[in-house]
Amino acid sequence: MTKQDIYTYKMGRGSDNYTKIMEEVEGTVGQSNFEFSDFKCFKMVHGDVVSPSNICDDFVIRKLNDNIKRVFGIKTIDRNRILPQIKVLLSEGGEFWLQKLDITKFFESIPHREAVSLVLNDPRISYDSKRLLSKIFSSSCLGSREGLPRGISLSSTLSELYMRKFDAHCRKLEGCYFYARYVDDILMLFHEEPGEISKELPLPTGLEFHPVKQLKLYHPQKGSVKASDNSSKVTYLGYEFFFENKGQGKAAQLQVGMAEKKIKKIKTRIMLALFDYCKSQNYRLLKRRLTFLASNYNIGKNPENGKLYAGIHYNNALIDEPRHGDLVSIDSFLQKSLFSKSGSLGKKLSTVLTNAQRRELAKISLMLGFSKVIVRSFTPEDLLEIKGIWSHV
């Protein structure tokens, strides 16, 4: 259970209320005739996203996910551990070959029957877990789909189990000294020319590499970096790793900045907040949303490192100083959007936003939140309200 559940499912206050509701969930799920309700489905650009429609379904899926991860020893991939390793390895210099691969329609292409069978055929999984897992994928909503549904944690765990043999094979490739896969994004480093590696890798049934999103990059000990797309950069998990060529006889220098896609995502959230304000005219909420984009906040505790944080600094901690301009460009975009009086948004804002309010909002700075590591407090209720218009952006 998370703090946000209390507000999402209106669980009241205090452990007595929480316990009562969870006992009701336990009683409902324990009945032999328990069935999953229809899942909520949202049409998104990258595919359909589903979510449980009630508290019982939600907690069953979470518990099943926990059981499967524990039995199979599946650990959540931590991008905050992968990315610093990549930065160190790419900045060391020397000769290496980088290969980036992308799997087309990852979740939609994994045959759910094959992924689920890996769990159902394992004697370590309890009868109840197998019964409920079978019910999920025989429901009217999910049973008709070939692939794994986006939006539920169980799909991520089943996909990791499905890819386990493939990952093990890649790590043993000759000349490969680093391998990372985050969902469908793969990055590999080699001591020697790997050749047409995408044609040799045995992807599991149903999956194939995206032909356009492949990238091969050669980094010589000295001289210019050469990539298959004629650039000197590679984007991975929200970062742009750019190799600045220093000329013949000198090693290229690594600079890390924000990926163009991440910058566009933040700008989109700014625009959505402004358009929503034009309809609601809730200035407090608009200011809260823009402040959130420029803030850092606590997201829980880690037994190893204490408190965990997310936000503009912690989500972009690897950016090098020469690329702070990426953040400055977003600040500039916000200011231009606030003061513009042309275009559909500018004309609407000019009638509902005062000059004093524009000046106040223009002081909000992502660059400042990043450099000063400004931490602000947001309650679970705040986050639900703030993120409501950004659910899948």
GROMACS .gro file of N, CA, C and O in nm, residues 145-237:
model
  372
  145ARG      N    1  -0.616  -1.008  -2.615
  145ARG     CA    2  -0.492  -0.945  -2.660
  145ARG      C    3  -0.382  -1.049  -2.669
  145ARG      O    4  -0.368  -1.133  -2.582
  146GLU      N    5  -0.301  -1.039  -2.774
  146GLU     CA    6  -0.191  -1.134  -2.789
  146GLU      C    7  -0.074  -1.099  -2.697
  146GLU      O    8  -0.011  -1.186  -2.639
  147GLY      N    9  -0.046  -0.971  -2.684
  147GLY     CA   10   0.070  -0.928  -2.608
  147GLY      C   11   0.042  -0.900  -2.462
  147GLY      O   12  -0.068  -0.925  -2.411
  148LEU      N   13   0.143  -0.846  -2.393
  148LEU     CA   14   0.128  -0.806  -2.253
  148LEU      C   15   0.073  -0.664  -2.249
  148LEU      O   16   0.113  -0.579  -2.328
  149PRO      N   17  -0.018  -0.636  -2.157
  149PRO     CA   18  -0.076  -0.502  -2.150
  149PRO      C   19   0.018  -0.400  -2.086
  149PRO      O   20   0.083  -0.429  -1.986
  150ARG      N   21   0.025  -0.283  -2.145
  150ARG     CA   22   0.101  -0.174  -2.084
  150ARG      C   23   0.022  -0.118  -1.967
  150ARG      O   24  -0.101  -0.116  -1.969
  151GLY      N   25   0.093  -0.069  -1.866
  151GLY     CA   26   0.025   0.003  -1.758
  151GLY      C   27   0.021  -0.069  -1.625
  151GLY      O   28  -0.006  -0.008  -1.522
  152ILE      N   29   0.045  -0.202  -1.624
  152ILE     CA   30   0.044  -0.275  -1.497
  152ILE      C   31   0.184  -0.334  -1.472
  152ILE      O   32   0.251  -0.379  -1.564
  153SER      N   33   0.224  -0.333  -1.345
  153SER     CA   34   0.359  -0.377  -1.308
  153SER      C   35   0.383  -0.524  -1.343
  153SER      O   36   0.497  -0.563  -1.372
  154LEU      N   37   0.279  -0.602  -1.344
  154LEU     CA   38   0.291  -0.745  -1.374
  154LEU      C   39   0.348  -0.768  -1.514
  154LEU      O   40   0.425  -0.862  -1.536
  155SER      N   41   0.314  -0.682  -1.608
  155SER     CA   42   0.365  -0.696  -1.745
  155SER      C   43   0.516  -0.678  -1.749
  155SER      O   44   0.587  -0.749  -1.820
  156SER      N   45   0.567  -0.582  -1.672
  156SER     CA   46   0.712  -0.559  -1.668
  156SER      C   47   0.784  -0.680  -1.613
  156SER      O   48   0.888  -0.722  -1.666
  157THR      N   49   0.728  -0.740  -1.507
  157THR     CA   50   0.791  -0.857  -1.446
  157THR      C   51   0.788  -0.977  -1.541
  157THR      O   52   0.889  -1.047  -1.556
  158LEU      N   53   0.675  -1.001  -1.606
  158LEU     CA   54   0.664  -1.112  -1.701
  158LEU      C   55   0.757  -1.092  -1.820
  158LEU      O   56   0.816  -1.187  -1.872
  159SER      N   57   0.773  -0.967  -1.863
  159SER     CA   58   0.862  -0.940  -1.977
  159SER      C   59   1.008  -0.966  -1.938
  159SER      O   60   1.086  -1.017  -2.020
  160GLU      N   61   1.046  -0.932  -1.815
  160GLU     CA   62   1.183  -0.959  -1.769
  160GLU      C   63   1.210  -1.108  -1.763
  160GLU      O   64   1.318  -1.155  -1.799
  161LEU      N   65   1.111  -1.184  -1.719
  161LEU     CA   66   1.124  -1.330  -1.714
  161LEU      C   67   1.136  -1.387  -1.856
  161LEU      O   68   1.218  -1.476  -1.882
  162TYR      N   69   1.058  -1.331  -1.948
  162TYR     CA   70   1.058  -1.377  -2.087
  162TYR      C   71   1.191  -1.349  -2.155
  162TYR      O   72   1.236  -1.423  -2.242
  163MET      N   73   1.258  -1.239  -2.115
  163MET     CA   74   1.383  -1.197  -2.178
  163MET      C   75   1.507  -1.251  -2.107
  163MET      O   76   1.620  -1.221  -2.148
  164ARG      N   77   1.489  -1.328  -2.003
  164ARG     CA   78   1.603  -1.369  -1.919
  164ARG      C   79   1.710  -1.445  -1.998
  164ARG      O   80   1.830  -1.416  -1.985
  165LYS      N   81   1.673  -1.542  -2.080
  165LYS     CA   82   1.771  -1.619  -2.156
  165LYS      C   83   1.842  -1.531  -2.260
  165LYS      O   84   1.962  -1.546  -2.284
  166PHE      N   85   1.767  -1.440  -2.320
  166PHE     CA   86   1.825  -1.350  -2.419
  166PHE      C   87   1.931  -1.262  -2.354
  166PHE      O   88   2.041  -1.245  -2.408
  167ASP      N   89   1.899  -1.205  -2.237
  167ASP     CA   90   1.995  -1.119  -2.166
  167ASP      C   91   2.122  -1.196  -2.131
  167ASP      O   92   2.234  -1.144  -2.147
  168ALA      N   93   2.105  -1.320  -2.085
  168ALA     CA   94   2.221  -1.402  -2.048
  168ALA      C   95   2.309  -1.430  -2.169
  168ALA      O   96   2.432  -1.428  -2.161
  169HIS      N   97   2.246  -1.455  -2.285
  169HIS     CA   98   2.321  -1.480  -2.408
  169HIS      C   99   2.402  -1.356  -2.448
  169HIS      O  100   2.520  -1.367  -2.485
  170CYS      N  101   2.340  -1.238  -2.440
  170CYS     CA  102   2.408  -1.114  -2.480
  170CYS      C  103   2.528  -1.085  -2.392
  170CYS      O  104   2.631  -1.036  -2.441
  171ARG      N  105   2.517  -1.112  -2.264
  171ARG     CA  106   2.627  -1.084  -2.171
  171ARG      C  107   2.749  -1.172  -2.198
  171ARG      O  108   2.860  -1.140  -2.157
  172LYS      N  109   2.727  -1.284  -2.267
  172LYS     CA  110   2.836  -1.377  -2.295
  172LYS      C  111   2.895  -1.360  -2.434
  172LYS      O  112   2.984  -1.435  -2.474
  173LEU      N  113   2.847  -1.262  -2.509
  173LEU     CA  114   2.897  -1.241  -2.644
  173LEU      C  115   3.046  -1.207  -2.643
  173LEU      O  116   3.093  -1.132  -2.557
  174GLU      N  117   3.117  -1.262  -2.738
  174GLU     CA  118   3.262  -1.237  -2.746
  174GLU      C  119   3.289  -1.090  -2.772
  174GLU      O  120   3.231  -1.028  -2.861
  175GLY      N  121   3.377  -1.033  -2.693
  175GLY     CA  122   3.414  -0.893  -2.710
  175GLY      C  123   3.323  -0.794  -2.641
  175GLY      O  124   3.353  -0.675  -2.637
  176CYS      N  125   3.211  -0.841  -2.586
  176CYS     CA  126   3.115  -0.751  -2.520
  176CYS      C  127   3.154  -0.736  -2.373
  176CYS      O  128   3.156  -0.834  -2.299
  177TYR      N  129   3.185  -0.613  -2.332
  177TYR     CA  130   3.224  -0.591  -2.192
  177TYR      C  131   3.120  -0.512  -2.113
  177TYR      O  132   3.135  -0.489  -1.993
  178PHE      N  133   3.012  -0.468  -2.180
  178PHE     CA  134   2.902  -0.403  -2.109
  178PHE      C  135   2.772  -0.427  -2.186
  178PHE      O  136   2.767  -0.412  -2.308
  179TYR      N  137   2.669  -0.466  -2.112
  179TYR     CA  138   2.537  -0.489  -2.171
  179TYR      C  139   2.430  -0.433  -2.077
  179TYR      O  140   2.434  -0.457  -1.957
  180ALA      N  141   2.338  -0.354  -2.132
  180ALA     CA  142   2.227  -0.301  -2.053
  180ALA      C  143   2.101  -0.303  -2.138
  180ALA      O  144   2.103  -0.266  -2.255
  181ARG      N  145   1.993  -0.349  -2.077
  181ARG     CA  146   1.862  -0.342  -2.143
  181ARG      C  147   1.763  -0.283  -2.045
  181ARG      O  148   1.747  -0.333  -1.934
  182TYR      N  149   1.701  -0.174  -2.085
  182TYR     CA  150   1.595  -0.114  -2.004
  182TYR      C  151   1.467  -0.123  -2.085
  182TYR      O  152   1.447  -0.050  -2.182
  183VAL      N  153   1.384  -0.220  -2.052
  183VAL     CA  154   1.261  -0.252  -2.127
  183VAL      C  155   1.300  -0.289  -2.270
  183VAL      O  156   1.352  -0.396  -2.294
  184ASP      N  157   1.277  -0.199  -2.367
  184ASP     CA  158   1.305  -0.232  -2.508
  184ASP      C  159   1.433  -0.167  -2.561
  184ASP      O  160   1.469  -0.187  -2.677
  185ASP      N  161   1.500  -0.088  -2.478
  185ASP     CA  162   1.622  -0.018  -2.522
  185ASP      C  163   1.746  -0.094  -2.478
  185ASP      O  164   1.768  -0.117  -2.359
  186ILE      N  165   1.830  -0.130  -2.575
  186ILE     CA  166   1.950  -0.209  -2.549
  186ILE      C  167   2.074  -0.128  -2.586
  186ILE      O  168   2.077  -0.064  -2.692
  187LEU      N  169   2.174  -0.131  -2.499
  187LEU     CA  170   2.301  -0.066  -2.527
  187LEU      C  171   2.414  -0.162  -2.494
  187LEU      O  172   2.416  -0.220  -2.386
  188MET      N  173   2.508  -0.179  -2.589
  188MET     CA  174   2.619  -0.274  -2.572
  188MET      C  175   2.750  -0.206  -2.610
  188MET      O  176   2.755  -0.125  -2.702
  189LEU      N  177   2.857  -0.241  -2.539
  189LEU     CA  178   2.990  -0.192  -2.569
  189LEU      C  179   3.082  -0.310  -2.598
  189LEU      O  180   3.079  -0.411  -2.526
  190PHE      N  181   3.166  -0.295  -2.703
  190PHE     CA  182   3.253  -0.403  -2.747
  190PHE      C  183   3.398  -0.356  -2.754
  190PHE      O  184   3.425  -0.241  -2.788
  191HIS      N  185   3.489  -0.448  -2.728
  191HIS     CA  186   3.632  -0.423  -2.745
  191HIS      C  187   3.672  -0.432  -2.892
  191HIS      O  188   3.775  -0.380  -2.932
  192GLU      N  189   3.591  -0.503  -2.970
  192GLU     CA  190   3.624  -0.525  -3.111
  192GLU      C  191   3.500  -0.510  -3.196
  192GLU      O  192   3.387  -0.513  -3.146
  193GLU      N  193   3.519  -0.492  -3.326
  193GLU     CA  194   3.409  -0.475  -3.420
  193GLU      C  195   3.309  -0.590  -3.408
  193GLU      O  196   3.343  -0.706  -3.430
  194PRO      N  197   3.181  -0.562  -3.372
  194PRO     CA  198   3.084  -0.670  -3.351
  194PRO      C  199   3.016  -0.721  -3.477
  194PRO      O  200   2.947  -0.823  -3.474
  195GLY      N  201   3.033  -0.651  -3.589
  195GLY     CA  202   2.966  -0.693  -3.712
  195GLY      C  203   2.818  -0.661  -3.708
  195GLY      O  204   2.772  -0.575  -3.632
  196GLU      N  205   2.739  -0.732  -3.787
  196GLU     CA  206   2.594  -0.711  -3.791
  196GLU      C  207   2.530  -0.788  -3.676
  196GLU      O  208   2.466  -0.891  -3.694
  197ILE      N  209   2.546  -0.736  -3.558
  197ILE     CA  210   2.507  -0.808  -3.437
  197ILE      C  211   2.356  -0.833  -3.429
  197ILE      O  212   2.312  -0.935  -3.376
  198SER      N  213   2.275  -0.740  -3.482
  198SER     CA  214   2.130  -0.755  -3.472
  198SER      C  215   2.079  -0.878  -3.546
  198SER      O  216   1.974  -0.934  -3.512
  199LYS      N  217   2.155  -0.924  -3.649
  199LYS     CA  218   2.113  -1.042  -3.725
  199LYS      C  219   2.152  -1.171  -3.655
  199LYS      O  220   2.102  -1.278  -3.689
  200GLU      N  221   2.242  -1.162  -3.558
  200GLU     CA  222   2.293  -1.282  -3.491
  200GLU      C  223   2.225  -1.309  -3.356
  200GLU      O  224   2.229  -1.420  -3.307
  201LEU      N  225   2.162  -1.206  -3.299
  201LEU     CA  226   2.104  -1.223  -3.166
  201LEU      C  227   1.971  -1.297  -3.173
  201LEU      O  228   1.882  -1.259  -3.250
  202PRO      N  229   1.954  -1.400  -3.091
  202PRO     CA  230   1.832  -1.482  -3.095
  202PRO      C  231   1.720  -1.424  -3.010
  202PRO      O  232   1.698  -1.464  -2.896
  203LEU      N  233   1.647  -1.328  -3.066
  203LEU     CA  234   1.535  -1.270  -2.992
  203LEU      C  235   1.427  -1.375  -2.967
  203LEU      O  236   1.402  -1.462  -3.051
  204PRO      N  237   1.361  -1.370  -2.851
  204PRO     CA  238   1.253  -1.465  -2.822
  204PRO      C  239   1.139  -1.452  -2.924
  204PRO      O  240   1.125  -1.350  -2.992
  205THR      N  241   1.057  -1.553  -2.930
  205THR     CA  242   0.944  -1.558  -3.024
  205THR      C  243   0.858  -1.433  -3.015
  205THR      O  244   0.822  -1.388  -2.907
  206GLY      N  245   0.826  -1.378  -3.132
  206GLY     CA  246   0.736  -1.263  -3.139
  206GLY      C  247   0.806  -1.129  -3.147
  206GLY      O  248   0.747  -1.029  -3.188
  207LEU      N  249   0.934  -1.124  -3.109
  207LEU     CA  250   1.006  -0.996  -3.103
  207LEU      C  251   1.099  -0.975  -3.221
  207LEU      O  252   1.152  -1.071  -3.277
  208GLU      N  253   1.117  -0.849  -3.258
  208GLU     CA  254   1.213  -0.815  -3.363
  208GLU      C  255   1.268  -0.675  -3.338
  208GLU      O  256   1.204  -0.592  -3.271
  209PHE      N  257   1.386  -0.649  -3.390
  209PHE     CA  258   1.449  -0.519  -3.372
  209PHE      C  259   1.390  -0.416  -3.468
  209PHE      O  260   1.355  -0.448  -3.581
  210HIS      N  261   1.380  -0.293  -3.419
  210HIS     CA  262   1.333  -0.183  -3.503
  210HIS      C  263   1.447  -0.145  -3.598
  210HIS      O  264   1.553  -0.102  -3.553
  211PRO      N  265   1.426  -0.155  -3.729
  211PRO     CA  266   1.536  -0.130  -3.823
  211PRO      C  267   1.586   0.014  -3.825
  211PRO      O  268   1.703   0.041  -3.851
  212VAL      N  269   1.498   0.109  -3.797
  212VAL     CA  270   1.534   0.251  -3.805
  212VAL      C  271   1.604   0.300  -3.678
  212VAL      O  272   1.691   0.386  -3.683
  213LYS      N  273   1.569   0.243  -3.565
  213LYS     CA  274   1.621   0.292  -3.437
  213LYS      C  275   1.753   0.228  -3.394
  213LYS      O  276   1.798   0.248  -3.283
  214GLN      N  277   1.815   0.152  -3.481
  214GLN     CA  278   1.945   0.094  -3.451
  214GLN      C  279   2.054   0.198  -3.471
  214GLN      O  280   2.046   0.283  -3.561
  215LEU      N  281   2.157   0.192  -3.389
  215LEU     CA  282   2.269   0.284  -3.403
  215LEU      C  283   2.399   0.210  -3.372
  215LEU      O  284   2.408   0.136  -3.274
  216LYS      N  285   2.498   0.234  -3.457
  216LYS     CA  286   2.630   0.177  -3.435
  216LYS      C  287   2.730   0.292  -3.433
  216LYS      O  288   2.727   0.379  -3.521
  217LEU      N  289   2.815   0.293  -3.332
  217LEU     CA  290   2.909   0.404  -3.316
  217LEU      C  291   3.049   0.349  -3.290
  217LEU      O  292   3.067   0.258  -3.210
  218TYR      N  293   3.147   0.408  -3.360
  218TYR     CA  294   3.287   0.369  -3.339
  218TYR      C  295   3.363   0.483  -3.274
  218TYR      O  296   3.364   0.596  -3.324
  219HIS      N  297   3.427   0.453  -3.162
  219HIS     CA  298   3.504   0.552  -3.088
  219HIS      C  299   3.652   0.512  -3.092
  219HIS      O  300   3.695   0.420  -3.022
  220PRO      N  301   3.732   0.581  -3.176
  220PRO     CA  302   3.875   0.547  -3.183
  220PRO      C  303   3.949   0.603  -3.061
  220PRO      O  304   3.895   0.688  -2.989
  221GLN      N  305   4.067   0.556  -3.041
  221GLN     CA  306   4.147   0.608  -2.929
  221GLN      C  307   4.176   0.757  -2.949
  221GLN      O  308   4.173   0.834  -2.853
  222LYS      N  309   4.199   0.795  -3.074
  222LYS     CA  310   4.218   0.935  -3.108
  222LYS      C  311   4.148   0.962  -3.241
  222LYS      O  312   4.140   0.874  -3.326
  223GLY      N  313   4.097   1.084  -3.257
  223GLY     CA  314   4.031   1.118  -3.382
  223GLY      C  315   3.880   1.126  -3.367
  223GLY      O  316   3.825   1.117  -3.257
  224SER      N  317   3.812   1.140  -3.480
  224SER     CA  318   3.668   1.164  -3.482
  224SER      C  319   3.587   1.038  -3.455
  224SER      O  320   3.620   0.929  -3.503
  225VAL      N  321   3.480   1.055  -3.379
  225VAL     CA  322   3.384   0.947  -3.355
  225VAL      C  323   3.294   0.935  -3.478
  225VAL      O  324   3.252   1.036  -3.535
  226LYS      N  325   3.264   0.813  -3.517
  226LYS     CA  326   3.181   0.790  -3.636
  226LYS      C  327   3.061   0.703  -3.598
  226LYS      O  328   3.076   0.598  -3.538
  227ALA      N  329   2.943   0.753  -3.635
  227ALA     CA  330   2.820   0.679  -3.606
  227ALA      C  331   2.747   0.647  -3.735
  227ALA      O  332   2.765   0.716  -3.837
  228SER      N  333   2.664   0.544  -3.732
  228SER     CA  334   2.594   0.499  -3.852
  228SER      C  335   2.494   0.602  -3.902
  228SER      O  336   2.452   0.596  -4.018
  229ASP      N  337   2.452   0.696  -3.817
  229ASP     CA  338   2.359   0.800  -3.862
  229ASP      C  339   2.431   0.932  -3.891
  229ASP      O  340   2.369   1.038  -3.898
  230ASN      N  341   2.565   0.923  -3.905
  230ASN     CA  342   2.649   1.038  -3.938
  230ASN      C  343   2.651   1.146  -3.829
  230ASN      O  344   2.684   1.261  -3.856
  231SER      N  345   2.614   1.108  -3.707
  231SER     CA  346   2.621   1.202  -3.596
  231SER      C  347   2.737   1.163  -3.505
  231SER      O  348   2.813   1.071  -3.537
  232SER      N  349   2.751   1.233  -3.395
  232SER     CA  350   2.853   1.197  -3.296
  232SER      C  351   2.788   1.182  -3.159
  232SER      O  352   2.845   1.220  -3.057
  233LYS      N  353   2.667   1.126  -3.159
  233LYS     CA  354   2.594   1.117  -3.032
  233LYS      C  355   2.508   0.992  -3.028
  233LYS      O  356   2.475   0.932  -3.131
  234VAL      N  357   2.468   0.957  -2.905
  234VAL     CA  358   2.374   0.848  -2.884
  234VAL      C  359   2.282   0.889  -2.770
  234VAL      O  360   2.326   0.944  -2.669
  235THR      N  361   2.154   0.867  -2.788
  235THR     CA  362   2.058   0.898  -2.682
  235THR      C  363   2.017   0.768  -2.614
  235THR      O  364   1.994   0.666  -2.680
  236TYR      N  365   2.007   0.775  -2.481
  236TYR     CA  366   1.970   0.655  -2.406
  236TYR      C  367   1.907   0.695  -2.274
  236TYR      O  368   1.966   0.772  -2.196
  237LEU      N  369   1.786   0.649  -2.250
  237LEU     CA  370   1.713   0.670  -2.125
  237LEU      C  371   1.708   0.817  -2.084
  237LEU      O  372   1.733   0.854  -1.968
   0.00000   0.00000   0.00000
